[in-house]
Amino acid sequence: MLITAINLIYLLGATSFVIGLKQMSSPDTARKGNALATFGMVVAILATLFIPITDAPNNYLWIFGAMMVGGIIGYISAIKIEMTAMPQMVSVFNGLGGACAAVLASTELTQYANGATILSKGQLLILLITLLIGAIAFTGSMLAYAKLQGLVKDSQVTFPKHNIVNLILLGALLAMSAYVYLNMADPTLWYIVLVMVLALLYGFSFVAPIGGADMPVVISLLNAFTGLSAAAAGLIYENKIMLVGGILVGSAGIILTVLMCKAMNRSLLNVLIGGFGENNQTATDNGDKQLAKEITYTDLAIQLYYSKSVIIVPGYGLAVAQAQKVVKRLDNLLSANGVDVKYAIHPVAGRMPGHMNVLLAEADVPYPKLLDMEDANEEMPNTDMVLVIGANDVVNPAAYDDPASPVYGMPVINVWEAKNVVVMKRSMSPGYAGIQNQLFFHHKTKMLFGDAKSTLEQLNDEVKILDT
């Protein structure tokens, strides 16, 4: 009877996960989806604690104590984290999930090596896979966090021909894992420890050569790894909710990785070994030989105020400046004057897919105003003014006309097809791709330099003067 009740609760939890994920696909229902998925996790954890185990120690105090400490840390982190640092938090939490799977697998393997348990070939294989994937996800995610946070530079953790180093480490890791598996009749603890050490080293080395622009793709891939390791742990303990949850996380991570690669028109292999985002200049990068035209606040305010249609293209610079609410105030002023204001959202604008959607939703920008890249490009020729705020590589015309550019072939927002373009940026510095953006020197483009928030606030003041 108790097992039946637990399985029914697991079914409730799994259903909550699926419906919650579905609701997270839209900003309008994302908050409800997150709450529903949280509910599913809570009931699943509580149900697991009531599974009858023979000769189980009474360690509920330790369990609930750890849950409380972890919950407090998670809550404080979520409250204090800035939107611009969300990928770093995802990396850390993802890495800790991989670490949990690796600890579970290493504990079972240690007991096996000490003769305390007996494993079948299938169980040993699953444990080794869990250990490998979890350890790789842990150190890889920690390095991804350090890179995104600016604590580590690529040059500090890479070697010449680093991909060859990775292949050697991967070969050694697989060979040692195969040795442990094939010699399961005589398990040796030190060999298992060596497998874990190699997996930890490979996770670090695997992420080391990948450039900063590709780090969100890597985080998504590592997230898929963590999900797979959790699913494998579910197989070890015959826990259905761990299996379902791990599969959902793993599949979601893989889908997101594929979508991000598609948005950049690159293969996953190219992301992992291509070195995109390592500040390499192309042959056509001659921005220092060209002049960019500037515009004044007054002139820009007049053009915006008397335009029929305006499209705003947000990017990472907007997120850094926390200027989303100021943008919404500008939107309100222009809309009150009859201007049709919309937002063009590139799939990989910001640090992760959906970054700009969440940022604008935080400022109460209506979701129907957000255009995806294809719809925005269709409207560009009939748009009077495009205001690019903090975006760079996602509006670079080199994606179409410069085969030597790292962004060549990447789908971008064709802002240069609008009648006028103004780029708001701190400086002429390149974006993540490490190349100068030729849009800055386009005959339709004018630049407005400064911090996005302060610049928009001054622009709002100029528009208010016109409104009076």
mmCIF file of C-alpha atoms in Angstrom, residues 207-421:
data_model
loop_
_atom_site.group_PDB
_atom_site.id
_atom_site.type_symbol
_atom_site.label_atom_id
_atom_site.label_comp_id
_atom_site.label_asym_id
_atom_site.label_seq_id
_atom_site.Cartn_x
_atom_site.Cartn_y
_atom_site.Cartn_z
ATOM 1 C CA VAL A 207 35.957 23.320 -21.336
ATOM 2 C CA ALA A 208 39.348 25.077 -21.181
ATOM 3 C CA PRO A 209 39.839 25.877 -24.918
ATOM 4 C CA ILE A 210 36.251 26.969 -25.597
ATOM 5 C CA GLY A 211 35.837 30.709 -26.145
ATOM 6 C CA GLY A 212 33.595 32.959 -24.064
ATOM 7 C CA ALA A 213 31.001 33.441 -26.814
ATOM 8 C CA ASP A 214 30.355 29.706 -26.878
ATOM 9 C CA MET A 215 30.162 29.285 -23.119
ATOM 10 C CA PRO A 216 26.316 29.373 -23.010
ATOM 11 C CA VAL A 217 26.277 26.444 -25.472
ATOM 12 C CA VAL A 218 28.741 24.555 -23.281
ATOM 13 C CA ILE A 219 26.665 25.258 -20.169
ATOM 14 C CA SER A 220 23.612 23.865 -21.922
ATOM 15 C CA LEU A 221 25.570 20.770 -22.989
ATOM 16 C CA LEU A 222 26.919 20.242 -19.475
ATOM 17 C CA ASN A 223 23.375 20.656 -18.178
ATOM 18 C CA ALA A 224 22.382 17.771 -20.440
ATOM 19 C CA PHE A 225 25.282 15.754 -19.010
ATOM 20 C CA THR A 226 24.049 16.386 -15.472
ATOM 21 C CA GLY A 227 20.554 15.275 -16.426
ATOM 22 C CA LEU A 228 21.910 12.070 -17.915
ATOM 23 C CA SER A 229 23.973 11.394 -14.798
ATOM 24 C CA ALA A 230 20.883 11.928 -12.634
ATOM 25 C CA ALA A 231 18.916 9.542 -14.835
ATOM 26 C CA ALA A 232 21.687 6.965 -14.508
ATOM 27 C CA ALA A 233 21.608 7.406 -10.726
ATOM 28 C CA GLY A 234 17.863 6.759 -10.909
ATOM 29 C CA LEU A 235 18.619 3.441 -12.589
ATOM 30 C CA ILE A 236 21.134 2.547 -9.873
ATOM 31 C CA TYR A 237 18.646 3.110 -7.050
ATOM 32 C CA GLU A 238 15.599 2.057 -9.072
ATOM 33 C CA ASN A 239 14.097 5.469 -8.349
ATOM 34 C CA LYS A 240 11.512 6.401 -10.962
ATOM 35 C CA ILE A 241 11.384 10.128 -10.203
ATOM 36 C CA MET A 242 15.174 10.484 -10.485
ATOM 37 C CA LEU A 243 15.014 8.686 -13.811
ATOM 38 C CA VAL A 244 12.192 10.870 -15.159
ATOM 39 C CA GLY A 245 13.686 14.101 -13.841
ATOM 40 C CA GLY A 246 17.109 13.250 -15.239
ATOM 41 C CA ILE A 247 15.673 12.400 -18.652
ATOM 42 C CA LEU A 248 13.730 15.684 -18.742
ATOM 43 C CA VAL A 249 16.802 17.728 -17.799
ATOM 44 C CA GLY A 250 19.019 15.820 -20.204
ATOM 45 C CA SER A 251 16.632 16.098 -23.149
ATOM 46 C CA ALA A 252 15.914 19.780 -22.444
ATOM 47 C CA GLY A 253 19.652 20.488 -22.323
ATOM 48 C CA ILE A 254 20.251 18.671 -25.595
ATOM 49 C CA ILE A 255 17.352 20.459 -27.335
ATOM 50 C CA LEU A 256 18.588 23.831 -26.086
ATOM 51 C CA THR A 257 22.133 23.040 -27.244
ATOM 52 C CA VAL A 258 20.870 22.144 -30.719
ATOM 53 C CA LEU A 259 18.731 25.299 -30.911
ATOM 54 C CA MET A 260 21.651 27.520 -29.892
ATOM 55 C CA CYS A 261 23.952 25.914 -32.450
ATOM 56 C CA LYS A 262 21.260 26.384 -35.089
ATOM 57 C CA ALA A 263 20.857 30.044 -34.097
ATOM 58 C CA MET A 264 24.590 30.531 -34.701
ATOM 59 C CA ASN A 265 24.571 28.336 -37.827
ATOM 60 C CA ARG A 266 27.322 26.155 -36.400
ATOM 61 C CA SER A 267 27.700 22.490 -35.572
ATOM 62 C CA LEU A 268 28.280 21.340 -32.012
ATOM 63 C CA LEU A 269 31.691 20.008 -33.047
ATOM 64 C CA ASN A 270 32.584 23.438 -34.405
ATOM 65 C CA VAL A 271 31.544 24.996 -31.095
ATOM 66 C CA LEU A 272 33.670 22.578 -29.101
ATOM 67 C CA ILE A 273 36.839 22.941 -31.197
ATOM 68 C CA GLY A 274 36.262 26.051 -33.293
ATOM 69 C CA GLY A 275 37.562 28.638 -30.863
ATOM 70 C CA PHE A 276 34.778 31.141 -31.637
ATOM 71 C CA GLY A 277 34.906 34.080 -29.257
ATOM 72 C CA GLU A 278 38.673 34.052 -28.638
ATOM 73 C CA ASN A 279 39.087 37.635 -29.822
ATOM 74 C CA ASN A 280 40.526 36.755 -33.209
ATOM 75 C CA GLN A 281 40.414 39.592 -35.717
ATOM 76 C CA THR A 282 39.457 38.912 -39.320
ATOM 77 C CA ALA A 283 41.067 40.178 -42.451
ATOM 78 C CA THR A 284 38.251 42.665 -42.961
ATOM 79 C CA ASP A 285 38.471 44.031 -39.449
ATOM 80 C CA ASN A 286 39.556 47.542 -40.400
ATOM 81 C CA GLY A 287 37.321 49.469 -38.071
ATOM 82 C CA ASP A 288 40.235 51.698 -37.010
ATOM 83 C CA LYS A 289 40.428 53.017 -40.600
ATOM 84 C CA GLN A 290 36.771 54.026 -40.733
ATOM 85 C CA LEU A 291 34.781 56.744 -39.081
ATOM 86 C CA ALA A 292 31.523 56.273 -37.224
ATOM 87 C CA LYS A 293 28.936 59.057 -37.248
ATOM 88 C CA GLU A 294 27.560 60.198 -33.883
ATOM 89 C CA ILE A 295 24.118 61.566 -33.079
ATOM 90 C CA THR A 296 22.993 63.920 -30.310
ATOM 91 C CA TYR A 297 20.303 63.170 -27.759
ATOM 92 C CA THR A 298 18.074 65.915 -29.171
ATOM 93 C CA ASP A 299 18.321 64.702 -32.761
ATOM 94 C CA LEU A 300 17.625 61.119 -31.753
ATOM 95 C CA ALA A 301 14.660 62.156 -29.585
ATOM 96 C CA ILE A 302 13.149 64.080 -32.502
ATOM 97 C CA GLN A 303 13.584 61.176 -34.916
ATOM 98 C CA LEU A 304 12.057 58.711 -32.449
ATOM 99 C CA TYR A 305 9.174 60.992 -31.495
ATOM 100 C CA TYR A 306 8.077 61.602 -35.078
ATOM 101 C CA SER A 307 8.631 58.068 -36.367
ATOM 102 C CA LYS A 308 5.708 55.844 -37.277
ATOM 103 C CA SER A 309 7.482 52.636 -36.291
ATOM 104 C CA VAL A 310 10.457 51.902 -34.017
ATOM 105 C CA ILE A 311 12.103 48.557 -33.352
ATOM 106 C CA ILE A 312 14.371 48.198 -30.321
ATOM 107 C CA VAL A 313 17.065 45.492 -30.443
ATOM 108 C CA PRO A 314 18.223 44.685 -26.884
ATOM 109 C CA GLY A 315 21.513 42.972 -26.094
ATOM 110 C CA TYR A 316 23.848 42.129 -23.268
ATOM 111 C CA GLY A 317 24.747 45.808 -22.749
ATOM 112 C CA LEU A 318 21.137 46.515 -21.804
ATOM 113 C CA ALA A 319 21.233 43.691 -19.261
ATOM 114 C CA VAL A 320 24.536 44.877 -17.767
ATOM 115 C CA ALA A 321 23.186 48.405 -17.320
ATOM 116 C CA GLN A 322 19.884 47.088 -15.878
ATOM 117 C CA ALA A 323 18.149 49.536 -18.206
ATOM 118 C CA GLN A 324 15.076 47.480 -19.092
ATOM 119 C CA LYS A 325 12.678 49.637 -17.050
ATOM 120 C CA VAL A 326 14.076 52.825 -18.587
ATOM 121 C CA VAL A 327 13.512 51.314 -22.033
ATOM 122 C CA LYS A 328 9.900 50.606 -21.064
ATOM 123 C CA ARG A 329 9.450 54.263 -20.053
ATOM 124 C CA LEU A 330 10.766 55.349 -23.456
ATOM 125 C CA ASP A 331 8.370 52.860 -25.032
ATOM 126 C CA ASN A 332 5.472 54.399 -23.088
ATOM 127 C CA LEU A 333 6.368 57.945 -24.169
ATOM 128 C CA LEU A 334 6.655 57.017 -27.828
ATOM 129 C CA SER A 335 3.546 54.812 -27.814
ATOM 130 C CA ALA A 336 1.537 57.667 -26.289
ATOM 131 C CA ASN A 337 2.484 59.711 -29.368
ATOM 132 C CA GLY A 338 1.237 56.999 -31.716
ATOM 133 C CA VAL A 339 4.591 55.386 -32.456
ATOM 134 C CA ASP A 340 4.447 51.620 -33.039
ATOM 135 C CA VAL A 341 7.209 50.298 -30.768
ATOM 136 C CA LYS A 342 8.349 46.686 -30.934
ATOM 137 C CA TYR A 343 11.361 44.645 -29.819
ATOM 138 C CA ALA A 344 13.475 42.328 -31.985
ATOM 139 C CA ILE A 345 14.812 39.362 -30.029
ATOM 140 C CA HIS A 346 17.690 37.275 -31.367
ATOM 141 C CA PRO A 347 17.732 33.651 -30.091
ATOM 142 C CA VAL A 348 21.201 34.040 -28.548
ATOM 143 C CA ALA A 349 21.049 37.717 -27.510
ATOM 144 C CA GLY A 350 22.492 38.162 -24.035
ATOM 145 C CA ARG A 351 24.110 35.233 -22.287
ATOM 146 C CA MET A 352 21.469 32.535 -22.790
ATOM 147 C CA PRO A 353 18.343 31.946 -24.886
ATOM 148 C CA GLY A 354 15.390 33.777 -23.367
ATOM 149 C CA HIS A 355 17.666 36.229 -21.520
ATOM 150 C CA MET A 356 16.167 39.278 -23.250
ATOM 151 C CA ASN A 357 12.605 37.937 -22.969
ATOM 152 C CA VAL A 358 12.916 37.554 -19.215
ATOM 153 C CA LEU A 359 14.632 40.931 -18.872
ATOM 154 C CA LEU A 360 11.862 42.752 -20.735
ATOM 155 C CA ALA A 361 9.144 40.781 -18.959
ATOM 156 C CA GLU A 362 10.662 42.061 -15.712
ATOM 157 C CA ALA A 363 9.914 45.589 -16.985
ATOM 158 C CA ASP A 364 6.309 44.603 -17.900
ATOM 159 C CA VAL A 365 6.863 44.843 -21.647
ATOM 160 C CA PRO A 366 3.836 43.084 -23.228
ATOM 161 C CA TYR A 367 4.840 39.772 -24.792
ATOM 162 C CA PRO A 368 3.069 40.517 -28.144
ATOM 163 C CA LYS A 369 5.555 43.368 -28.654
ATOM 164 C CA LEU A 370 8.453 40.917 -28.782
ATOM 165 C CA LEU A 371 9.306 39.791 -32.311
ATOM 166 C CA ASP A 372 11.439 36.772 -33.035
ATOM 167 C CA MET A 373 14.272 37.198 -35.514
ATOM 168 C CA GLU A 374 12.354 36.056 -38.615
ATOM 169 C CA ASP A 375 9.352 38.328 -37.955
ATOM 170 C CA ALA A 376 11.603 41.274 -37.114
ATOM 171 C CA ASN A 377 13.552 40.890 -40.363
ATOM 172 C CA GLU A 378 10.310 40.951 -42.330
ATOM 173 C CA GLU A 379 9.343 44.283 -40.749
ATOM 174 C CA MET A 380 12.749 45.968 -41.081
ATOM 175 C CA PRO A 381 12.267 47.538 -44.565
ATOM 176 C CA ASN A 382 9.128 49.352 -43.339
ATOM 177 C CA THR A 383 10.656 50.491 -40.027
ATOM 178 C CA ASP A 384 11.564 54.164 -39.598
ATOM 179 C CA MET A 385 14.080 53.725 -36.790
ATOM 180 C CA VAL A 386 15.958 50.845 -35.201
ATOM 181 C CA LEU A 387 17.478 51.426 -31.790
ATOM 182 C CA VAL A 388 20.210 48.881 -31.016
ATOM 183 C CA ILE A 389 20.929 48.861 -27.281
ATOM 184 C CA GLY A 390 23.975 46.880 -26.229
ATOM 185 C CA ALA A 391 23.713 44.283 -29.004
ATOM 186 C CA ASN A 392 26.694 43.583 -31.250
ATOM 187 C CA ASP A 393 27.358 40.281 -33.006
ATOM 188 C CA VAL A 394 23.637 39.564 -33.540
ATOM 189 C CA VAL A 395 23.337 42.649 -35.795
ATOM 190 C CA ASN A 396 26.639 42.277 -37.652
ATOM 191 C CA PRO A 397 26.296 42.408 -41.481
ATOM 192 C CA ALA A 398 29.519 40.373 -41.739
ATOM 193 C CA ALA A 399 27.267 37.354 -41.240
ATOM 194 C CA TYR A 400 26.212 37.884 -44.863
ATOM 195 C CA ASP A 401 29.120 39.484 -46.687
ATOM 196 C CA ASP A 402 32.400 38.444 -45.003
ATOM 197 C CA PRO A 403 33.330 34.758 -45.503
ATOM 198 C CA ALA A 404 36.449 35.301 -43.353
ATOM 199 C CA SER A 405 34.412 36.382 -40.336
ATOM 200 C CA PRO A 406 33.709 34.010 -37.413
ATOM 201 C CA VAL A 407 30.037 35.067 -37.596
ATOM 202 C CA TYR A 408 29.695 34.376 -41.325
ATOM 203 C CA GLY A 409 26.545 32.360 -41.976
ATOM 204 C CA MET A 410 25.079 33.121 -38.546
ATOM 205 C CA PRO A 411 21.436 34.266 -38.727
ATOM 206 C CA VAL A 412 21.307 37.900 -37.576
ATOM 207 C CA ILE A 413 18.780 40.725 -37.308
ATOM 208 C CA ASN A 414 18.991 42.780 -40.519
ATOM 209 C CA VAL A 415 18.769 46.189 -38.862
ATOM 210 C CA TRP A 416 20.555 47.907 -41.780
ATOM 211 C CA GLU A 417 17.447 47.318 -43.913
ATOM 212 C CA ALA A 418 15.518 49.856 -41.799
ATOM 213 C CA LYS A 419 15.438 53.521 -42.819
ATOM 214 C CA ASN A 420 17.618 54.645 -39.899
ATOM 215 C CA VAL A 421 19.748 52.870 -37.301
#
